[in-house]
XYZ file of C-alpha atoms in Angstrom:
413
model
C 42.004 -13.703 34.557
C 44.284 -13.021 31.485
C 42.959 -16.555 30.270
C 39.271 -15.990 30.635
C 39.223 -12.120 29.051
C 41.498 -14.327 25.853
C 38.668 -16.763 25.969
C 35.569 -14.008 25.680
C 37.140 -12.615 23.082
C 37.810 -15.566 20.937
C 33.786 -15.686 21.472
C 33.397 -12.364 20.925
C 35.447 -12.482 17.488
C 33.851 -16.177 16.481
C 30.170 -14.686 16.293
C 28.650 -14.209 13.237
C 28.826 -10.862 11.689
C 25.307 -10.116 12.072
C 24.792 -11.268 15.505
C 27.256 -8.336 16.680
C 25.651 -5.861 14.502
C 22.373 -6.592 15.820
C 23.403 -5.118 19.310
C 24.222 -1.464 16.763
C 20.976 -0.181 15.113
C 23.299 1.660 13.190
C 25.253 -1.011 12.061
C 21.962 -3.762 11.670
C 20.882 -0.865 8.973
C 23.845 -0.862 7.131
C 24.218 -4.635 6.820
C 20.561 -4.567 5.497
C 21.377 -1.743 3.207
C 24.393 -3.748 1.728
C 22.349 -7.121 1.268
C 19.558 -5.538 -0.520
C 17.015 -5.306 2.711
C 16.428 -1.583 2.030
C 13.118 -1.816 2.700
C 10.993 1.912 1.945
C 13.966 4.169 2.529
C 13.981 5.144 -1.473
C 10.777 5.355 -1.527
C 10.729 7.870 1.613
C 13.737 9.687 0.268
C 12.036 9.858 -3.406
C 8.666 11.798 -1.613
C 11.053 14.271 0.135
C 12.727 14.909 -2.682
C 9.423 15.571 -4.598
C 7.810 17.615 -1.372
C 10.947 19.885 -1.393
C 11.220 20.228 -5.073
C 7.646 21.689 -5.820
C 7.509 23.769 -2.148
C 10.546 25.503 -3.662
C 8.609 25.922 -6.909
C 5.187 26.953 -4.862
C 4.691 27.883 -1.569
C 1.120 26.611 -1.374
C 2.388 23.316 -1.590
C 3.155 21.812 1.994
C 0.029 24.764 2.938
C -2.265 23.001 5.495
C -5.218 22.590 2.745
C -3.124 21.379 0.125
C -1.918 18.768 2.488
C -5.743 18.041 4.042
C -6.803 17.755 0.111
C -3.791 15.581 -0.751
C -4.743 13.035 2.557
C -8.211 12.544 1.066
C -7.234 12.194 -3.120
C -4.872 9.359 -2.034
C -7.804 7.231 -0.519
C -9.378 6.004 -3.446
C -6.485 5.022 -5.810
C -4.670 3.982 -2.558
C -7.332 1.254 -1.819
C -7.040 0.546 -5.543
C -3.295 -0.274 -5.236
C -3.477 -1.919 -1.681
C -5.512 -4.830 -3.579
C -3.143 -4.594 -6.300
C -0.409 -5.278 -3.764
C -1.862 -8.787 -2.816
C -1.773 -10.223 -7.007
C 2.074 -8.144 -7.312
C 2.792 -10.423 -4.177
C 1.891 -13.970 -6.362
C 4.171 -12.867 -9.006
C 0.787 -11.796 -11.185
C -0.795 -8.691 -12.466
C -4.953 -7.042 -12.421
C -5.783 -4.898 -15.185
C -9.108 -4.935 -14.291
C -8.457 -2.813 -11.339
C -9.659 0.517 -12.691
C -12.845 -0.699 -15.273
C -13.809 -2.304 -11.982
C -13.241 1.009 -9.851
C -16.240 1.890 -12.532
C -18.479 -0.020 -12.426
C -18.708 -0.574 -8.910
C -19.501 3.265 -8.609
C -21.826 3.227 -11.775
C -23.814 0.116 -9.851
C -24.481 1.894 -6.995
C -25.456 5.330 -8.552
C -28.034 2.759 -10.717
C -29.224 1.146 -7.504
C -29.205 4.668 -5.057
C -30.311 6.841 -7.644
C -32.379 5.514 -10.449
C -33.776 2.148 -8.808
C -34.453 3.795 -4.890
C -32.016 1.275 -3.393
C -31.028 2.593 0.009
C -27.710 3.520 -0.060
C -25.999 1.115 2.519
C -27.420 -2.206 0.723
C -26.246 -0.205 -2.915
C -22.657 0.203 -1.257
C -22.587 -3.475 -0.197
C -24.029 -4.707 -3.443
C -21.440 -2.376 -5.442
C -18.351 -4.004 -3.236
C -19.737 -7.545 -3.426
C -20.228 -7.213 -7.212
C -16.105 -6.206 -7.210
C -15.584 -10.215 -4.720
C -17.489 -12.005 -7.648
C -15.684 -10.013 -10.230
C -12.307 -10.879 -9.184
C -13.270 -14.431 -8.130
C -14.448 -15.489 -11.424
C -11.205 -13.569 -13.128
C -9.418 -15.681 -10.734
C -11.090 -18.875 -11.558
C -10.116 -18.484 -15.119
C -6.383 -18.050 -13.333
C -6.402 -20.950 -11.683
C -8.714 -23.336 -12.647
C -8.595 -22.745 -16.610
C -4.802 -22.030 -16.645
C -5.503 -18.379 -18.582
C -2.449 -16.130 -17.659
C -3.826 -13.718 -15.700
C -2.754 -10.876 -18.007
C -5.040 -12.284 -20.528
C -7.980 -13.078 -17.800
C -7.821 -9.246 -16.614
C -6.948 -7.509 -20.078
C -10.265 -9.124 -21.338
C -11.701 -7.641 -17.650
C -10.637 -3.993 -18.923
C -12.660 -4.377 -21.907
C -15.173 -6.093 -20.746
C -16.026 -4.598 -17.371
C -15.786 -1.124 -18.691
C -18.247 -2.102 -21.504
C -20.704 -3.237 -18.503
C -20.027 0.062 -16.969
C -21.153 1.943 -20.303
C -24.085 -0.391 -20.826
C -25.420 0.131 -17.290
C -24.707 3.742 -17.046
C -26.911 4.358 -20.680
C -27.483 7.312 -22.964
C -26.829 9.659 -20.167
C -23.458 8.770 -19.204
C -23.850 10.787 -16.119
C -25.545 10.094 -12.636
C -24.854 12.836 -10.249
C -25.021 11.645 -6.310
C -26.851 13.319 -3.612
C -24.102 15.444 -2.126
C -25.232 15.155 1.654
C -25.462 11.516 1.577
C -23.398 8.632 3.267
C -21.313 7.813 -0.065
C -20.443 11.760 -0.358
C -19.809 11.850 3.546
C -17.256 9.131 3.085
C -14.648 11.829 1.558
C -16.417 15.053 2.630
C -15.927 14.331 6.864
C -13.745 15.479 9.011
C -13.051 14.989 12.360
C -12.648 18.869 13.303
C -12.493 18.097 17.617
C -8.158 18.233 17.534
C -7.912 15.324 19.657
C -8.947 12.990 17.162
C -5.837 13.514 14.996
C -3.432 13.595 17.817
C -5.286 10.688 19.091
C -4.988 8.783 15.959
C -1.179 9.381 15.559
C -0.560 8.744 19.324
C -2.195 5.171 19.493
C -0.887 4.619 15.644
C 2.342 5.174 17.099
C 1.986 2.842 20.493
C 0.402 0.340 18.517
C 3.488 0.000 16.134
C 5.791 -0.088 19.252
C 3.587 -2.815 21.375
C 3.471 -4.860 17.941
C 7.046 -4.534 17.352
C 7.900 -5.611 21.051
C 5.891 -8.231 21.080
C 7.302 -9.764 17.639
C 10.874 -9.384 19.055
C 9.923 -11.333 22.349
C 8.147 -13.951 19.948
C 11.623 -14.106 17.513
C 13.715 -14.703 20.527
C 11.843 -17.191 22.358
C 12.029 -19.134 18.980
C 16.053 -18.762 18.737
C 15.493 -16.619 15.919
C 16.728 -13.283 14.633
C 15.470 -10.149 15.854
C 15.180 -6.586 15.375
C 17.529 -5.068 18.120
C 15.463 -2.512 20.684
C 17.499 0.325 19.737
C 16.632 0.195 15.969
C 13.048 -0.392 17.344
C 12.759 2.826 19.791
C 14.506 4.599 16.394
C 11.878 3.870 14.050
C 8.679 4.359 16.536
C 10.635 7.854 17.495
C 10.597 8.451 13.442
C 6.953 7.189 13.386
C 6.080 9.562 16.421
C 7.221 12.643 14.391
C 6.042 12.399 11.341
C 2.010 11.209 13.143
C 2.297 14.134 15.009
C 3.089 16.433 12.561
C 1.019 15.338 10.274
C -1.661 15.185 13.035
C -1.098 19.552 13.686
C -0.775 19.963 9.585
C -4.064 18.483 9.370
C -5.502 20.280 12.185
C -4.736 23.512 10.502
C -7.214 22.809 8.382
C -10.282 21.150 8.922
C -9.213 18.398 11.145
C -8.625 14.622 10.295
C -10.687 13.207 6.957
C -13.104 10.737 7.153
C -11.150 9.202 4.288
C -8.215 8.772 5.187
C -8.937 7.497 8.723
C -10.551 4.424 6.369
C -7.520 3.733 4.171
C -5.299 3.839 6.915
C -7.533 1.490 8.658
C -7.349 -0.463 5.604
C -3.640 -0.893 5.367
C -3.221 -1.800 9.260
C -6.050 -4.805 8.752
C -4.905 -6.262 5.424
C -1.302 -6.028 7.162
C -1.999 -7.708 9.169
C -3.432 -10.275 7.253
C -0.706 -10.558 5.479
C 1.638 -10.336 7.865
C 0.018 -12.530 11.387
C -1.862 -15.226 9.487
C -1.335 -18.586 7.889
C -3.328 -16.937 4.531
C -0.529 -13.858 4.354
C 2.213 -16.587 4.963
C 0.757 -18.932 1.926
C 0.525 -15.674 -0.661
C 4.754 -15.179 -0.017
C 5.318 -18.646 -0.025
C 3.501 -18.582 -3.281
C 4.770 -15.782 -4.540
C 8.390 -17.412 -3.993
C 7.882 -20.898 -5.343
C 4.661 -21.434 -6.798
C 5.898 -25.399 -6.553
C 7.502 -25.692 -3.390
C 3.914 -24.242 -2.165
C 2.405 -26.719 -3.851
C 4.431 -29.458 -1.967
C 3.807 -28.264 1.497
C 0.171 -28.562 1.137
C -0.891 -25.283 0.443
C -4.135 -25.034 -1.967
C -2.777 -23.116 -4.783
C -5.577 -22.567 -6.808
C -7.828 -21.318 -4.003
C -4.863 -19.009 -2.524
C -5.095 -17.623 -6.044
C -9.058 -17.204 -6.579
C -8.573 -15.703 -3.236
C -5.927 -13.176 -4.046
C -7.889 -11.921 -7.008
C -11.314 -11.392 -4.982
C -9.165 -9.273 -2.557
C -7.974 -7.482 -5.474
C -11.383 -7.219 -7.213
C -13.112 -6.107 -4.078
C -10.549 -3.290 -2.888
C -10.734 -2.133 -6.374
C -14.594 -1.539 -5.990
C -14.104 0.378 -2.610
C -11.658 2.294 -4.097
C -13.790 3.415 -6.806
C -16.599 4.068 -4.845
C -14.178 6.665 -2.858
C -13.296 8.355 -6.461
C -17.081 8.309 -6.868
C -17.356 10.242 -3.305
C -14.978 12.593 -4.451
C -16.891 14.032 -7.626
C -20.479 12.796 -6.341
C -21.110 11.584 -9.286
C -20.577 7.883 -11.716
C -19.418 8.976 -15.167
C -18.707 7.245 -18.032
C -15.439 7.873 -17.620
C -14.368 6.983 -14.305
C -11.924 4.010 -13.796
C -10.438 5.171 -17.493
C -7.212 7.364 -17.811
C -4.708 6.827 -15.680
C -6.147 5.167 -13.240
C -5.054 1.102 -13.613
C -1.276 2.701 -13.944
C -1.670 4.832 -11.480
C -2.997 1.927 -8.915
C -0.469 -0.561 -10.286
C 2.570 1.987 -10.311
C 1.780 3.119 -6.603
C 2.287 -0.476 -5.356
C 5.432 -0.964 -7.518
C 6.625 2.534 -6.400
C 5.789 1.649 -2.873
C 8.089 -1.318 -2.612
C 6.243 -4.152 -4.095
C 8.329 -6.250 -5.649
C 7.210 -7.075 -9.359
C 8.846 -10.806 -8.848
C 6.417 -11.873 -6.036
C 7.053 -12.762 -2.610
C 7.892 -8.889 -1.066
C 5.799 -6.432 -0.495
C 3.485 -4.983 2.433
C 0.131 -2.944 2.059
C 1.811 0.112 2.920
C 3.470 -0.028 -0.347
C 0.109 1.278 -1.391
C 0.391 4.204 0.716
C 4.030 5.484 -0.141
C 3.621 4.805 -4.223
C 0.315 6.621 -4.034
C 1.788 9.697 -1.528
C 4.472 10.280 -4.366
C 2.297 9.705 -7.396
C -0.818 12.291 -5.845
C 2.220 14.224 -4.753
C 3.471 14.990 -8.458
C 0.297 15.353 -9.059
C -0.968 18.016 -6.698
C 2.564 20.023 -7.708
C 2.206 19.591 -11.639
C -1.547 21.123 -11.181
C -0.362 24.480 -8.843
C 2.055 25.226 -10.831
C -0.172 24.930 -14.302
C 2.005 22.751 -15.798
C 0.638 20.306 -18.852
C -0.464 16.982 -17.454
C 1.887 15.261 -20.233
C 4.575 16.613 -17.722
C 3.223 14.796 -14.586
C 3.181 11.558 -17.270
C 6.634 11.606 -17.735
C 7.934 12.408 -14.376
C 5.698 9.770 -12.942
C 7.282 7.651 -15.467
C 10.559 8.064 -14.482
C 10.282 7.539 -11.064
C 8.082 4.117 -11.713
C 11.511 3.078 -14.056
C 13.517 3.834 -11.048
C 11.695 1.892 -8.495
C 11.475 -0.989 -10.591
C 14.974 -0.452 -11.152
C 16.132 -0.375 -7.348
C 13.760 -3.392 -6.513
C 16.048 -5.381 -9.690
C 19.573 -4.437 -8.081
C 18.307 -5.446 -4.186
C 17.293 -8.493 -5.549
C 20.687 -8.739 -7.661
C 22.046 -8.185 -3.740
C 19.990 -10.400 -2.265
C 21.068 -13.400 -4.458
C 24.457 -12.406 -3.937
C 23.991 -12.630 -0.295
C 22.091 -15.947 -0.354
C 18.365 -14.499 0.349
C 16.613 -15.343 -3.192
C-alpha cells in the first residue's frame, strides 16, 4: 500500500504544471494571467472603473434611461468596429470605415427619399454598395500589392467626396421618422419577458457552447477549459444579462438596436471562431507565409476580410443615420474612424494580428460611449473626452504589447 500511494504521487508530482491547475479554476486563471492570456479582464476592469468614476461625479449616470440610451448609441459605431475587428485580425488597418459609414446612409436617403426607392431595396442597395466598396479596396490589397493604409487612406478621401457629391447643394436629407430605417434604433421591446428572455437563453447558449467545446477538446486529447472555471464565467455572464435585462426594463424595455448588434457579434463569432474561414484569418494574421504554404488562398482571405469590413461599416452607418433620421454631410467625419478603430483595439484586438474576437467591438465601444455619455452630463468640453479616450486607447495598446512580451516569454508567439 505504502508502495502504490509513493507511486501516485511520483505521478501526481511528474504532471505538467498546467495539467494540475486545470482541475483549480482559480489557479488555470492565474497561470493565464502570468503567460499573457488575460483575455478582456482590463478591459472589464477599465469600464468599471469609468462607470464608478462618473456615477460618483453624477447620479444620472447608471439611471435606467441613461443606460437604455447608452445600449442603443453603441450599435452603430459598434458594428463599425466589429468589421474593423476582422482587418486588425490580418495584421492590417480600414480607414475607410467611417467615409463609408456615409455614404452608405447618404445612398439610401438619395434612393428612399429623393428617387422613391422603397426603403428595404434602398437598405440592401446602401449595404451592398459598402461589399463592393471594401472588395475593390481589398483587391488593390491583394492583387495590386498597395499597403492597405494607402488603399483605405485614398478610401477616406475619396468615399467621403462621393458622399458630398451625391448628397448636393443641400447637404441635408432628413428621413421619415416613422419608417423602417428610424424603427431600427427607435424600437423597443417593452413586454419584460423579452429582455429576461434574451439574457436567459444568451446565458444557456454560452454554457451549452462552452460544454460542448470542452467535450470536443477532450475527445481530441487536447487542453480544456476545466468545468469549474466554466460554471464561474456563465454564473458571471448570468448576472450581469440579468441585470442588465431589469436596468433596461426600467425604462422602455429592450432596443431594437441593440438586440441587432448583439446578434451581430454572436454570428460573426462564430464565424470566426467554428469555421475553416475564421481559422484561415488567425492563421493569416500569424504568418502571412506559413498560410500561404498550407494552401490557404491568401489573396481571396484578404478581399474577403475587407468586404466584411466594408459592409459592417455601411450597416453601421445606416444605424448612426437611424439615430438622427437624417444623412448629413457630415456623418462618418469626426471621430468616427478613431472611434471604430480604437473600440476594437480597446476591446482586446490585438494590433499585431492573429487575436481578437468580435466582442472586442462591444467592450472598446461600451467604454468609449461610456466616457462619452459622462463627459456630456457633466458639461464638460469634448476636448476632455479626446484626451481621456486617448489615454485609455495608449493603455490598451500598451497591455496588449507586454502580454505579447509574456507570451513570447512563455513560448506562445
Amino acid at each position: 500500500m505504502t508502495r502504490q500511494r509513493d507511486g501516485a504521487e511520483a505521478v501526481r508530482r511528474a504532471r505538467p504544471a498546467p495539467e494540475r491547475a486545470g482541475r483549480n479554476p482559480l489557479a488555470a486563471l492565474r497561470r493565464r494571467f502570468h503567460s499573457g492570456e488575460l483575455g478582456s479582464v482590463p478591459v472589464v476592469l477599465g469600464l468599471l472603473v469609468v462607470w464608478i468614476i462618473f456615477e460618483s461625479l453624477n447620479e444620472n449616470f447608471l439611471s435606467p434611461r441613461n443606460l437604455s440610451n447608452l445600449s442603443v448609441d453603441i450599435a452603430g459605431i459598434g458594428l463599425i468596429s466589429t468589421g474593423v475587428v476582422f482587418v486588425l485580425l490580418l495584421g492590417e488597418i480600414d480607414l475607410s470605415v467611417g467615409s463609408v459609414s456615409g455614404l452608405a446612409a447618404a445612398g439610401f436617403a438619395v434612393l428612399n427619399v429623393n428617387q422613391g426607392v422603397p426603403e428595404g431595396l434602398a437598405l440592401v442597395l446602401a449595404v451592398l454598395a459598402g461589399t463592393v466598396i471594401g472588395a475593390v479596396q481589398g483587391f488593390f490589397f491583394a492583387k495590386v500589392g498597395v499597403p492597405a493604409f494607402v488603399v483605405t487612406l485614398a478610401g477616406l478621401l475619396g468615399w467621403n467626396g462621393l458622399m458630398l457629391y451625391i448628397l448636393g447643394s443641400a447637404g441635408t436629407i432628413n428621413l421619415d421618422d416613422q419608417g423602417l430605417l428610424a424603427q431600427l434604433t427607435g424600437y423597443y421591446f417593452t413586454p419584460v419577458v423579452a429582455a429576461y428572455g434574451l439574457a436567459a437563453l444568451g446565458t444557456a447558449g454560452y454554457f451549452l457552447a462552452s460544454y460542448q467545446d470542452v467535450r470536443r477538446r477532450r475527445a481530441a486529447g487536447v487542453p480544456a477549459r476545466p468545468l469549474g472555471e466554466i460554471v464561474l464565467r456563465t454564473g458571471v455572464l448570468a448576472a450581469v444579462s440579468l441585470a442588465a435585462a431589469f436596468v433596461l426594463n426600467q425604462f422602455q424595455g429592450l432596443p431594437l438596436a441593440l438586440l441587432i448588434f448583439l446578434g451581430f457579434l454572436v454570428g460573426l463569432d462564430q464565424v470566426l471562431r467554428r469555421t475553416r474561414y475564421g481559422r484561415m484569418i488567425f492563421a493569416l494574421g500569424g504568418s502571412v507565409e506559413a498560410a500561404r504554404r498550407t494552401g490557404i488562398n491568401v489573396d481571396l482571405v484578404r478581399i474577403s476580410v475587407f468586404m466584411v469590413s466594408g459592409t459592417m461599416a455601411a450597416i453601421g452607418g445606416l444605424f448612426l443615420a437611424s439615430r438622427v433620421t437624417s444623412a448629413t454631410q457630415t456623418a462618418g467625419s469626426g471621430n468616427l474612424l478613431m472611434d471604430a478603430i480604437a473600440a476594437a483595439v480597446i476591446g482586446g484586438t490585438s494590433l499585431f494580428g492573429g487575436r481578437g474576437r468580435t466582442w472586442s467591438a462591444l467592450l472598446g465601444v461600451l467604454v468609449i460611449q461610456s466616457i462619452a455619455s459622462g463627459v456630456a452630463l457633466m458639461g464638460i468640453q469634448t476636448a476632455v473626452q479626446f484626451m481621456i479616450t486617448g489615454g485609455v486607447l495608449l493603455l490598451a495598446v500598451v497591455i496588449d504589447s507586454l502580454s505579447r512580451r509574456a507570451r513570447r516569454a512563455h513560448g506562445r508567439v
